[in-house]
CSV table of N, CA, C and O in Angstrom, one decimal:
chain,number,residue,atom,x,y,z
A,868,MET,N,112.3,95.7,116.4
A,868,MET,CA,111.5,97.0,116.5
A,868,MET,C,110.1,96.7,116.7
A,868,MET,O,109.2,97.1,116.0
A,869,ASP,N,109.8,95.9,117.7
A,869,ASP,CA,108.5,95.7,118.2
A,869,ASP,C,107.5,95.1,117.2
A,869,ASP,O,106.4,95.6,117.0
A,870,GLY,N,108.0,94.1,116.5
A,870,GLY,CA,107.1,93.4,115.5
A,870,GLY,C,107.0,94.1,114.2
A,870,GLY,O,106.2,93.6,113.3
A,871,VAL,N,107.7,95.2,113.9
A,871,VAL,CA,107.6,95.8,112.7
A,871,VAL,C,108.6,95.2,111.7
A,871,VAL,O,109.8,95.0,112.1
A,872,SER,N,108.2,94.8,110.5
A,872,SER,CA,109.1,94.1,109.6
A,872,SER,C,110.2,95.1,109.1
A,872,SER,O,110.1,96.3,109.2
A,873,GLU,N,111.2,94.5,108.5
A,873,GLU,CA,112.3,95.3,108.0
A,873,GLU,C,111.8,96.2,106.9
A,873,GLU,O,110.7,96.0,106.3
A,874,THR,N,112.6,97.2,106.6
A,874,THR,CA,112.2,98.1,105.5
A,874,THR,C,112.0,97.4,104.2
A,874,THR,O,112.6,96.4,103.9
A,875,HIS,N,111.2,98.0,103.4
A,875,HIS,CA,110.8,97.4,102.1
A,875,HIS,C,111.2,98.4,101.0
A,875,HIS,O,111.0,99.6,101.1
A,876,THR,N,111.8,97.9,100.0
A,876,THR,CA,112.1,98.8,98.8
A,876,THR,C,111.2,98.5,97.7
A,876,THR,O,110.6,97.4,97.6
A,877,GLY,N,110.9,99.4,96.8
A,877,GLY,CA,110.0,99.2,95.7
A,877,GLY,C,108.7,99.8,96.1
A,877,GLY,O,108.4,100.4,97.1
A,878,TRP,N,107.7,99.5,95.2
A,878,TRP,CA,106.4,100.1,95.4
A,878,TRP,C,105.6,99.3,96.4
A,878,TRP,O,105.8,98.1,96.6
A,879,THR,N,104.5,99.9,96.9
A,879,THR,CA,103.6,99.2,97.8
A,879,THR,C,102.2,99.7,97.4
A,879,THR,O,102.0,100.6,96.7
A,880,PHE,N,101.2,99.0,97.9
A,880,PHE,CA,99.8,99.3,97.6
A,880,PHE,C,99.3,100.5,98.4
A,880,PHE,O,98.4,101.2,97.9
A,881,LEU,N,99.7,100.7,99.6
A,881,LEU,CA,99.2,101.8,100.4
A,881,LEU,C,100.2,102.9,100.4
A,881,LEU,O,101.4,102.7,100.5
A,882,THR,N,99.7,104.1,100.3
A,882,THR,CA,100.6,105.3,100.3
A,882,THR,C,101.0,105.6,101.7
A,882,THR,O,100.4,105.1,102.7
A,883,SER,N,102.1,106.4,101.8
A,883,SER,CA,102.5,106.8,103.2
A,883,SER,C,101.4,107.7,103.9
A,883,SER,O,101.3,107.6,105.1
A,884,HIS,N,100.6,108.4,103.1
A,884,HIS,CA,99.6,109.2,103.7
A,884,HIS,C,98.5,108.2,104.3
A,884,HIS,O,98.0,108.5,105.4
A,885,ALA,N,98.2,107.2,103.7
A,885,ALA,CA,97.2,106.2,104.2
A,885,ALA,C,97.8,105.5,105.5
A,885,ALA,O,97.1,105.3,106.5
A,886,ARG,N,99.1,105.2,105.4
A,886,ARG,CA,99.7,104.6,106.6
A,886,ARG,C,99.7,105.5,107.8
A,886,ARG,O,99.4,105.1,108.9
A,887,VAL,N,100.0,106.8,107.6
A,887,VAL,CA,100.1,107.7,108.7
A,887,VAL,C,98.7,107.9,109.2
A,887,VAL,O,98.4,107.9,110.5
A,888,LEU,N,97.7,108.0,108.4
A,888,LEU,CA,96.3,108.2,108.8
A,888,LEU,C,95.8,107.0,109.6
A,888,LEU,O,95.2,107.1,110.7
A,889,ALA,N,96.2,105.8,109.2
A,889,ALA,CA,95.9,104.6,109.9
A,889,ALA,C,96.5,104.6,111.3
A,889,ALA,O,95.9,104.1,112.3
A,890,ALA,N,97.8,105.0,111.4
A,890,ALA,CA,98.5,105.1,112.7
A,890,ALA,C,97.8,106.0,113.6
A,890,ALA,O,97.6,105.7,114.8
A,891,ILE,N,97.3,107.1,113.1
A,891,ILE,CA,96.6,108.1,113.9
A,891,ILE,C,95.3,107.6,114.3
A,891,ILE,O,94.8,107.8,115.5
A,892,ALA,N,94.6,106.9,113.5
A,892,ALA,CA,93.3,106.3,113.8
A,892,ALA,C,93.4,105.3,114.9
A,892,ALA,O,92.5,105.2,115.8
A,893,GLU,N,94.5,104.6,115.0
A,893,GLU,CA,94.8,103.6,116.1
A,893,GLU,C,95.0,104.3,117.4
A,893,GLU,O,94.6,103.8,118.5
A,894,ASP,N,95.7,105.4,117.4
A,894,ASP,CA,96.0,106.2,118.6
A,894,ASP,C,96.0,107.7,118.3
A,894,ASP,O,97.0,108.2,117.8
A,895,HIS,N,94.9,108.4,118.6
A,895,HIS,CA,94.8,109.8,118.3
A,895,HIS,C,95.8,110.7,119.0
A,895,HIS,O,95.9,111.9,118.7
A,896,ARG,N,96.5,110.2,120.0
A,896,ARG,CA,97.5,111.0,120.7
A,896,ARG,C,98.9,110.5,120.4
A,896,ARG,O,99.9,110.8,121.2
A,897,THR,N,99.1,109.7,119.4
A,897,THR,CA,100.4,109.1,119.1
A,897,THR,C,101.4,110.3,118.7
A,897,THR,O,101.0,111.3,118.2
A,898,ARG,N,102.6,110.0,119.0
A,898,ARG,CA,103.7,111.0,118.7
A,898,ARG,C,104.2,110.8,117.3
A,898,ARG,O,104.2,109.7,116.7
A,899,ILE,N,104.6,111.9,116.7
A,899,ILE,CA,105.2,111.9,115.4
A,899,ILE,C,106.3,110.8,115.3
A,899,ILE,O,106.5,110.1,114.3
A,900,ARG,N,107.1,110.8,116.3
A,900,ARG,CA,108.3,109.8,116.4
A,900,ARG,C,107.7,108.4,116.3
A,900,ARG,O,108.3,107.6,115.6
A,901,ASP,N,106.7,108.1,117.0
A,901,ASP,CA,106.1,106.7,117.0
A,901,ASP,C,105.5,106.4,115.6
A,901,ASP,O,105.6,105.3,115.1
A,902,ILE,N,104.8,107.4,115.0
A,902,ILE,CA,104.3,107.2,113.7
A,902,ILE,C,105.4,106.9,112.7
A,902,ILE,O,105.3,106.0,111.8
A,903,ALA,N,106.5,107.7,112.8
A,903,ALA,CA,107.6,107.5,111.9
A,903,ALA,C,108.2,106.1,112.0
A,903,ALA,O,108.4,105.4,111.0
A,904,VAL,N,108.3,105.6,113.2
A,904,VAL,CA,108.8,104.2,113.4
A,904,VAL,C,107.9,103.2,112.8
A,904,VAL,O,108.3,102.3,112.1
A,905,ARG,N,106.6,103.3,113.1
A,905,ARG,CA,105.6,102.4,112.6
A,905,ARG,C,105.5,102.3,111.1
A,905,ARG,O,105.4,101.3,110.5
A,906,CYS,N,105.6,103.5,110.5
A,906,CYS,CA,105.4,103.6,109.1
A,906,CYS,C,106.7,103.6,108.3
A,906,CYS,O,106.7,103.6,107.1
A,907,ARG,N,107.8,103.4,109.0
A,907,ARG,CA,109.1,103.4,108.4
A,907,ARG,C,109.4,104.6,107.5
A,907,ARG,O,109.8,104.6,106.4
A,908,LEU,N,109.1,105.8,108.2
A,908,LEU,CA,109.3,107.1,107.5
A,908,LEU,C,110.2,107.9,108.5
A,908,LEU,O,110.4,107.6,109.6
A,909,THR,N,110.7,109.0,107.9
A,909,THR,CA,111.4,110.0,108.8
A,909,THR,C,110.4,110.8,109.5
A,909,THR,O,109.2,111.0,109.1
A,910,GLU,N,110.8,111.4,110.6
A,910,GLU,CA,109.9,112.3,111.4
A,910,GLU,C,109.5,113.5,110.5
A,910,GLU,O,108.3,113.9,110.5
A,911,ARG,N,110.4,114.0,109.7
A,911,ARG,CA,110.2,115.1,108.8
A,911,ARG,C,109.1,114.7,107.8
A,911,ARG,O,108.2,115.5,107.5
A,912,ALA,N,109.2,113.5,107.2
A,912,ALA,CA,108.2,113.1,106.3
A,912,ALA,C,106.8,113.0,106.9
A,912,ALA,O,105.8,113.4,106.3
A,913,VAL,N,106.7,112.5,108.1
A,913,VAL,CA,105.5,112.4,108.9
A,913,VAL,C,104.9,113.8,109.1
A,913,VAL,O,103.7,114.0,108.9
A,914,GLN,N,105.7,114.7,109.5
A,914,GLN,CA,105.3,116.1,109.7
A,914,GLN,C,104.7,116.7,108.4
A,914,GLN,O,103.6,117.3,108.4
A,915,LYS,N,105.3,116.4,107.3
A,915,LYS,CA,104.8,116.9,106.0
A,915,LYS,C,103.5,116.2,105.6
A,915,LYS,O,102.6,116.9,105.1
A,916,ILE,N,103.4,114.9,105.8
A,916,ILE,CA,102.2,114.2,105.6
A,916,ILE,C,101.0,114.7,106.4
A,916,ILE,O,99.9,114.9,105.9
A,917,ILE,N,101.3,114.9,107.7
A,917,ILE,CA,100.2,115.5,108.6
A,917,ILE,C,99.8,116.8,108.1
A,917,ILE,O,98.6,117.1,108.1
A,918,ALA,N,100.7,117.7,107.7
A,918,ALA,CA,100.4,119.0,107.2
A,918,ALA,C,99.5,118.9,105.9
A,918,ALA,O,98.5,119.6,105.8
A,919,ASP,N,99.9,117.9,105.0
A,919,ASP,CA,99.1,117.7,103.8
A,919,ASP,C,97.6,117.3,104.2
A,919,ASP,O,96.6,117.8,103.7
A,920,LEU,N,97.5,116.3,105.2
A,920,LEU,CA,96.2,115.8,105.6
A,920,LEU,C,95.4,116.9,106.2
A,920,LEU,O,94.2,117.0,106.0
A,921,GLU,N,96.0,117.8,107.0
A,921,GLU,CA,95.3,118.9,107.7
A,921,GLU,C,94.9,119.9,106.6
A,921,GLU,O,93.7,120.4,106.6
A,922,GLN,N,95.8,120.3,105.7
A,922,GLN,CA,95.5,121.3,104.7
A,922,GLN,C,94.3,120.9,103.8
A,922,GLN,O,93.4,121.7,103.5
A,923,ASP,N,94.1,119.6,103.6
A,923,ASP,CA,93.0,119.1,102.7
A,923,ASP,C,91.8,118.6,103.5
A,923,ASP,O,90.9,118.1,102.9
A,924,GLY,N,91.8,118.9,104.8
A,924,GLY,CA,90.6,118.6,105.6
A,924,GLY,C,90.4,117.2,106.1
A,924,GLY,O,89.3,116.9,106.6
A,925,TYR,N,91.4,116.4,106.0
A,925,TYR,CA,91.3,115.0,106.5
A,925,TYR,C,91.5,114.8,108.0
A,925,TYR,O,91.2,113.9,108.6
A,926,LEU,N,92.2,115.8,108.5
A,926,LEU,CA,92.7,115.7,109.9
A,926,LEU,C,92.8,117.1,110.5
A,926,LEU,O,93.1,118.1,109.8
A,927,THR,N,92.6,117.2,111.8
A,927,THR,CA,92.8,118.4,112.6
A,927,THR,C,93.6,118.0,113.8
A,927,THR,O,93.6,116.8,114.2
A,928,HIS,N,94.2,119.0,114.5
A,928,HIS,CA,94.8,118.6,115.8
A,928,HIS,C,94.7,119.8,116.7
A,928,HIS,O,94.5,120.9,116.3
A,929,THR,N,94.7,119.4,118.0
A,929,THR,CA,94.7,120.4,119.1
A,929,THR,C,95.9,120.1,120.0
A,929,THR,O,96.3,118.9,120.1
A,930,ARG,N,96.4,121.1,120.6
A,930,ARG,CA,97.5,120.9,121.5
A,930,ARG,C,96.9,120.5,122.9
A,930,ARG,O,96.0,121.2,123.4
A,931,GLU,N,97.4,119.5,123.5
A,931,GLU,CA,97.0,119.0,124.8
A,931,GLU,C,98.3,118.9,125.6
A,931,GLU,O,99.0,117.9,125.6
A,932,GLY,N,98.6,119.9,126.4
A,932,GLY,CA,99.9,119.9,127.1
A,932,GLY,C,101.1,119.9,126.1
A,932,GLY,O,101.2,120.8,125.3
A,933,ARG,N,101.9,118.9,126.3
A,933,ARG,CA,103.1,118.8,125.4
A,933,ARG,C,102.8,117.9,124.2
A,933,ARG,O,103.7,117.7,123.4
A,934,THR,N,101.6,117.4,124.0
A,934,THR,CA,101.3,116.5,122.9
A,934,THR,C,100.2,117.1,122.0
A,934,THR,O,99.5,118.0,122.4
A,935,ASN,N,100.0,116.5,120.9
A,935,ASN,CA,98.9,116.8,120.0
A,935,ASN,C,97.9,115.7,120.1
A,935,ASN,O,98.2,114.5,120.2
A,936,ALA,N,96.6,116.1,120.0
A,936,ALA,CA,95.5,115.2,119.9
A,936,ALA,C,94.9,115.4,118.5
A,936,ALA,O,94.5,116.5,118.1
A,937,TYR,N,94.9,114.3,117.7
A,937,TYR,CA,94.5,114.4,116.3
A,937,TYR,C,93.0,114.0,116.2
A,937,TYR,O,92.6,113.1,117.0
A,938,ARG,N,92.3,114.6,115.3
A,938,ARG,CA,90.9,114.2,115.0
A,938,ARG,C,90.8,114.0,113.5
A,938,ARG,O,91.0,114.9,112.7
A,939,ILE,N,90.4,112.8,113.2
A,939,ILE,CA,90.2,112.5,111.8
A,939,ILE,C,88.8,112.9,111.4
A,939,ILE,O,87.9,112.7,112.1
A,940,GLN,N,88.7,113.4,110.2
A,940,GLN,CA,87.4,113.8,109.7
A,940,GLN,C,86.8,112.6,108.9
A,940,GLN,O,87.2,112.5,107.7
A,941,PRO,N,86.1,111.7,109.5
A,941,PRO,CA,85.7,110.4,108.8
A,941,PRO,C,84.9,110.5,107.6
A,941,PRO,O,84.9,109.7,106.7
A,942,GLY,N,84.1,111.6,107.4
A,942,GLY,CA,83.3,111.7,106.2
A,942,GLY,C,83.9,112.3,105.0
A,942,GLY,O,83.3,112.5,103.9
A,943,THR,N,85.2,112.7,105.1
A,943,THR,CA,85.9,113.3,104.0
A,943,THR,C,86.1,112.3,102.9
A,943,THR,O,86.5,111.1,103.1
A,944,ILE,N,85.8,112.7,101.7
A,944,ILE,CA,85.9,111.9,100.5
A,944,ILE,C,87.4,111.7,100.1
A,944,ILE,O,88.2,112.6,100.1
A,945,LEU,N,87.8,110.5,99.7
A,945,LEU,CA,89.1,110.2,99.2
A,945,LEU,C,89.4,111.0,97.9
A,945,LEU,O,88.5,111.3,97.2
A,946,ARG,N,90.6,111.4,97.7
A,946,ARG,CA,91.0,112.3,96.7
A,946,ARG,C,91.0,111.8,95.2
A,946,ARG,O,90.6,112.5,94.3
A,947,HIS,N,91.4,110.6,95.0
A,947,HIS,CA,91.5,110.1,93.7
A,947,HIS,C,90.2,109.8,93.0
A,947,HIS,O,89.3,109.2,93.7
A,948,PRO,N,90.0,110.2,91.8
A,948,PRO,CA,88.7,110.0,91.1
A,948,PRO,C,88.2,108.5,91.1
A,948,PRO,O,87.1,108.2,91.1
A,949,ALA,N,89.2,107.6,91.1
A,949,ALA,CA,88.8,106.1,91.1
A,949,ALA,C,88.1,105.7,92.4
A,949,ALA,O,87.4,104.7,92.5
A,950,GLU,N,88.3,106.5,93.5
A,950,GLU,CA,87.7,106.2,94.8
A,950,GLU,C,86.5,107.2,95.0
A,950,GLU,O,86.2,107.4,96.2
A,951,ALA,N,86.0,107.8,94.0
A,951,ALA,CA,84.9,108.7,94.1
A,951,ALA,C,83.8,108.2,95.0
A,951,ALA,O,83.3,107.1,94.8
A,952,GLY,N,83.4,108.9,96.0
A,952,GLY,CA,82.4,108.5,96.9
A,952,GLY,C,82.8,107.7,98.2
A,952,GLY,O,82.1,107.6,99.1
A,953,LEU,N,84.1,107.2,98.1
A,953,LEU,CA,84.6,106.5,99.3
A,953,LEU,C,85.1,107.5,100.3
A,953,LEU,O,85.8,108.5,100.0
A,954,THR,N,84.8,107.2,101.6
A,954,THR,CA,85.3,108.1,102.6
A,954,THR,C,86.5,107.6,103.4
A,954,THR,O,86.8,106.4,103.3
A,955,VAL,N,87.1,108.5,104.1
A,955,VAL,CA,88.2,108.1,105.0
A,955,VAL,C,87.7,107.0,106.0
A,955,VAL,O,88.5,106.0,106.2
A,956,GLU,N,86.5,107.1,106.5
A,956,GLU,CA,86.0,106.1,107.4
A,956,GLU,C,86.0,104.7,106.8
A,956,GLU,O,86.3,103.7,107.4
A,957,VAL,N,85.6,104.6,105.5
A,957,VAL,CA,85.5,103.3,104.8
A,957,VAL,C,86.9,102.8,104.7
A,957,VAL,O,87.2,101.6,105.0
A,958,LEU,N,87.9,103.6,104.3
A,958,LEU,CA,89.3,103.2,104.2
A,958,LEU,C,89.8,102.7,105.5
A,958,LEU,O,90.4,101.6,105.6
A,959,LEU,N,89.6,103.5,106.6
A,959,LEU,CA,90.2,103.1,107.9
A,959,LEU,C,89.5,101.8,108.4
A,959,LEU,O,90.1,101.0,109.1
A,960,SER,N,88.2,101.7,108.1
A,960,SER,CA,87.5,100.5,108.6
A,960,SER,C,88.1,99.2,107.9
A,960,SER,O,88.3,98.2,108.6
A,961,ALA,N,88.4,99.3,106.6
A,961,ALA,CA,88.9,98.2,105.9
A,961,ALA,C,90.3,97.9,106.4
A,961,ALA,O,90.7,96.7,106.6
A,962,LEU,N,91.1,98.9,106.7
A,962,LEU,CA,92.5,98.6,107.2
A,962,LEU,C,92.4,98.1,108.6
A,962,LEU,O,93.2,97.1,109.0
A,963,ALA,N,91.5,98.5,109.5
A,963,ALA,CA,91.3,98.0,110.8
A,963,ALA,C,90.9,96.5,110.8
A,963,ALA,O,91.4,95.7,111.6
A,964,GLN,N,90.0,96.2,109.9
A,964,GLN,CA,89.5,94.8,109.7
A,964,GLN,C,90.7,93.9,109.3
A,964,GLN,O,90.8,92.8,109.9
A,965,HIS,N,91.5,94.4,108.4
A,965,HIS,CA,92.7,93.7,108.0
A,965,HIS,C,93.6,93.4,109.2
A,965,HIS,O,94.1,92.3,109.4
A,966,ASP,N,93.9,94.5,110.0
A,966,ASP,CA,94.8,94.4,111.1
A,966,ASP,C,94.2,93.4,112.1
A,966,ASP,O,95.0,92.6,112.7
A,967,ASP,N,92.9,93.4,112.4
A,967,ASP,CA,92.3,92.4,113.3
A,967,ASP,C,92.5,91.0,112.8
A,967,ASP,O,92.8,90.1,113.6
A,968,GLN,N,92.3,90.8,111.5
A,968,GLN,CA,92.4,89.4,111.0
A,968,GLN,C,93.9,89.0,111.0
A,968,GLN,O,94.2,87.8,111.4
A,969,ARG,N,94.8,89.9,110.8
A,969,ARG,CA,96.2,89.6,110.8
A,969,ARG,C,96.6,89.2,112.3
A,969,ARG,O,97.3,88.2,112.5
A,970,ASP,N,96.1,90.0,113.2
A,970,ASP,CA,96.4,89.7,114.6
A,970,ASP,C,95.9,88.4,115.1
A,970,ASP,O,96.5,87.7,115.8
A,971,ASP,N,94.6,88.1,114.6
A,971,ASP,CA,94.0,86.8,114.9
A,971,ASP,C,94.9,85.6,114.4
A,971,ASP,O,95.1,84.6,115.1
A,972,ARG,N,95.4,85.8,113.2
A,972,ARG,CA,96.2,84.7,112.6
A,972,ARG,C,97.5,84.6,113.3
A,972,ARG,O,98.0,83.5,113.6
A,973,ARG,N,98.1,85.7,113.7
A,973,ARG,CA,99.4,85.6,114.5
A,973,ARG,C,99.1,84.9,115.9
A,973,ARG,O,99.9,84.1,116.3
A,974,GLU,N,98.0,85.3,116.5
A,974,GLU,CA,97.7,84.7,117.8
A,974,GLU,C,97.4,83.2,117.7
A,974,GLU,O,97.9,82.4,118.5
A,975,HIS,N,96.7,82.8,116.7
A,975,HIS,CA,96.4,81.4,116.4
A,975,HIS,C,97.7,80.7,116.1
A,975,HIS,O,98.0,79.6,116.6
A,976,SER,N,98.6,81.3,115.3
A,976,SER,CA,99.9,80.7,115.0
A,976,SER,C,100.7,80.5,116.2
A,976,SER,O,101.4,79.4,116.4
A,977,ALA,N,100.8,81.5,117.1
A,977,ALA,CA,101.6,81.4,118.3
A,977,ALA,C,101.0,80.4,119.3
A,977,ALA,O,101.8,79.6,119.9
A,978,THR,N,99.7,80.3,119.4
A,978,THR,CA,99.1,79.3,120.2
A,978,THR,C,99.4,77.9,119.7
A,978,THR,O,99.7,77.0,120.5
A,979,SER,N,99.3,77.7,118.4
A,979,SER,CA,99.5,76.4,117.8
A,979,SER,C,101.0,76.0,118.0
A,979,SER,O,101.3,74.8,118.3
A,980,ALA,N,101.9,76.9,117.9
A,980,ALA,CA,103.3,76.6,118.1
A,980,ALA,C,103.7,76.3,119.5
A,980,ALA,O,104.6,75.5,119.8
A,981,ASN,N,102.9,76.8,120.5
A,981,ASN,CA,103.3,76.6,121.9
A,981,ASN,C,102.5,75.5,122.5
A,981,ASN,O,102.8,75.1,123.6
A,982,SER,N,101.5,74.9,121.8
A,982,SER,CA,100.8,73.8,122.4
A,982,SER,C,101.5,72.5,122.2
A,982,SER,O,102.1,72.2,121.2
A,983,PRO,N,101.4,71.6,123.2
A,983,PRO,CA,102.1,70.3,123.1
A,983,PRO,C,101.4,69.4,122.0
A,983,PRO,O,100.2,69.5,121.9
A,984,SER,N,102.2,68.6,121.4
A,984,SER,CA,101.6,67.7,120.4
A,984,SER,C,100.9,66.6,121.1
A,984,SER,O,101.3,66.2,122.2
A,985,ASP,N,99.9,66.0,120.4
A,985,ASP,CA,99.2,64.9,121.0
A,985,ASP,C,100.0,63.6,121.1
A,985,ASP,O,99.8,62.8,122.0
A,986,GLY,N,101.0,63.5,120.3
A,986,GLY,CA,101.9,62.3,120.4
A,986,GLY,C,101.3,61.0,119.9
A,986,GLY,O,102.0,60.1,119.5
A,987,GLY,N,100.0,60.9,119.8
A,987,GLY,CA,99.2,59.7,119.4
A,987,GLY,C,100.0,58.5,119.1
A,987,GLY,O,100.9,58.5,118.3
A,988,GLY,N,99.8,57.4,119.5
A,988,GLY,CA,100.6,56.3,119.1
A,988,GLY,C,100.4,55.1,119.8
A,988,GLY,O,100.5,54.1,120.0
């Protein structure tokens, strides 16, 4: 499935809402179907999460032809009292930085695996 790991059971650190928001941040014209695949959720769950995010002011959308274009409200404060003062922008920035580092590690690993050994001897 295009580099997406197998499904995971049990708890995780990021909520499905955070995962959906991050997927939209990466591509604001992404389809619900694609978000569902990326986040390992059903399309129905993604629809519900998007509705939640819109209702609470984290996200808006406009119809562009047959697709939706989403707009994240970056200055919106996160909901949990433990994250008081943190914004959606800060969260998404941290997730994007993590993704960049992960991609760099994968690229380095692939390059190392494909380069010939020096053979020294």
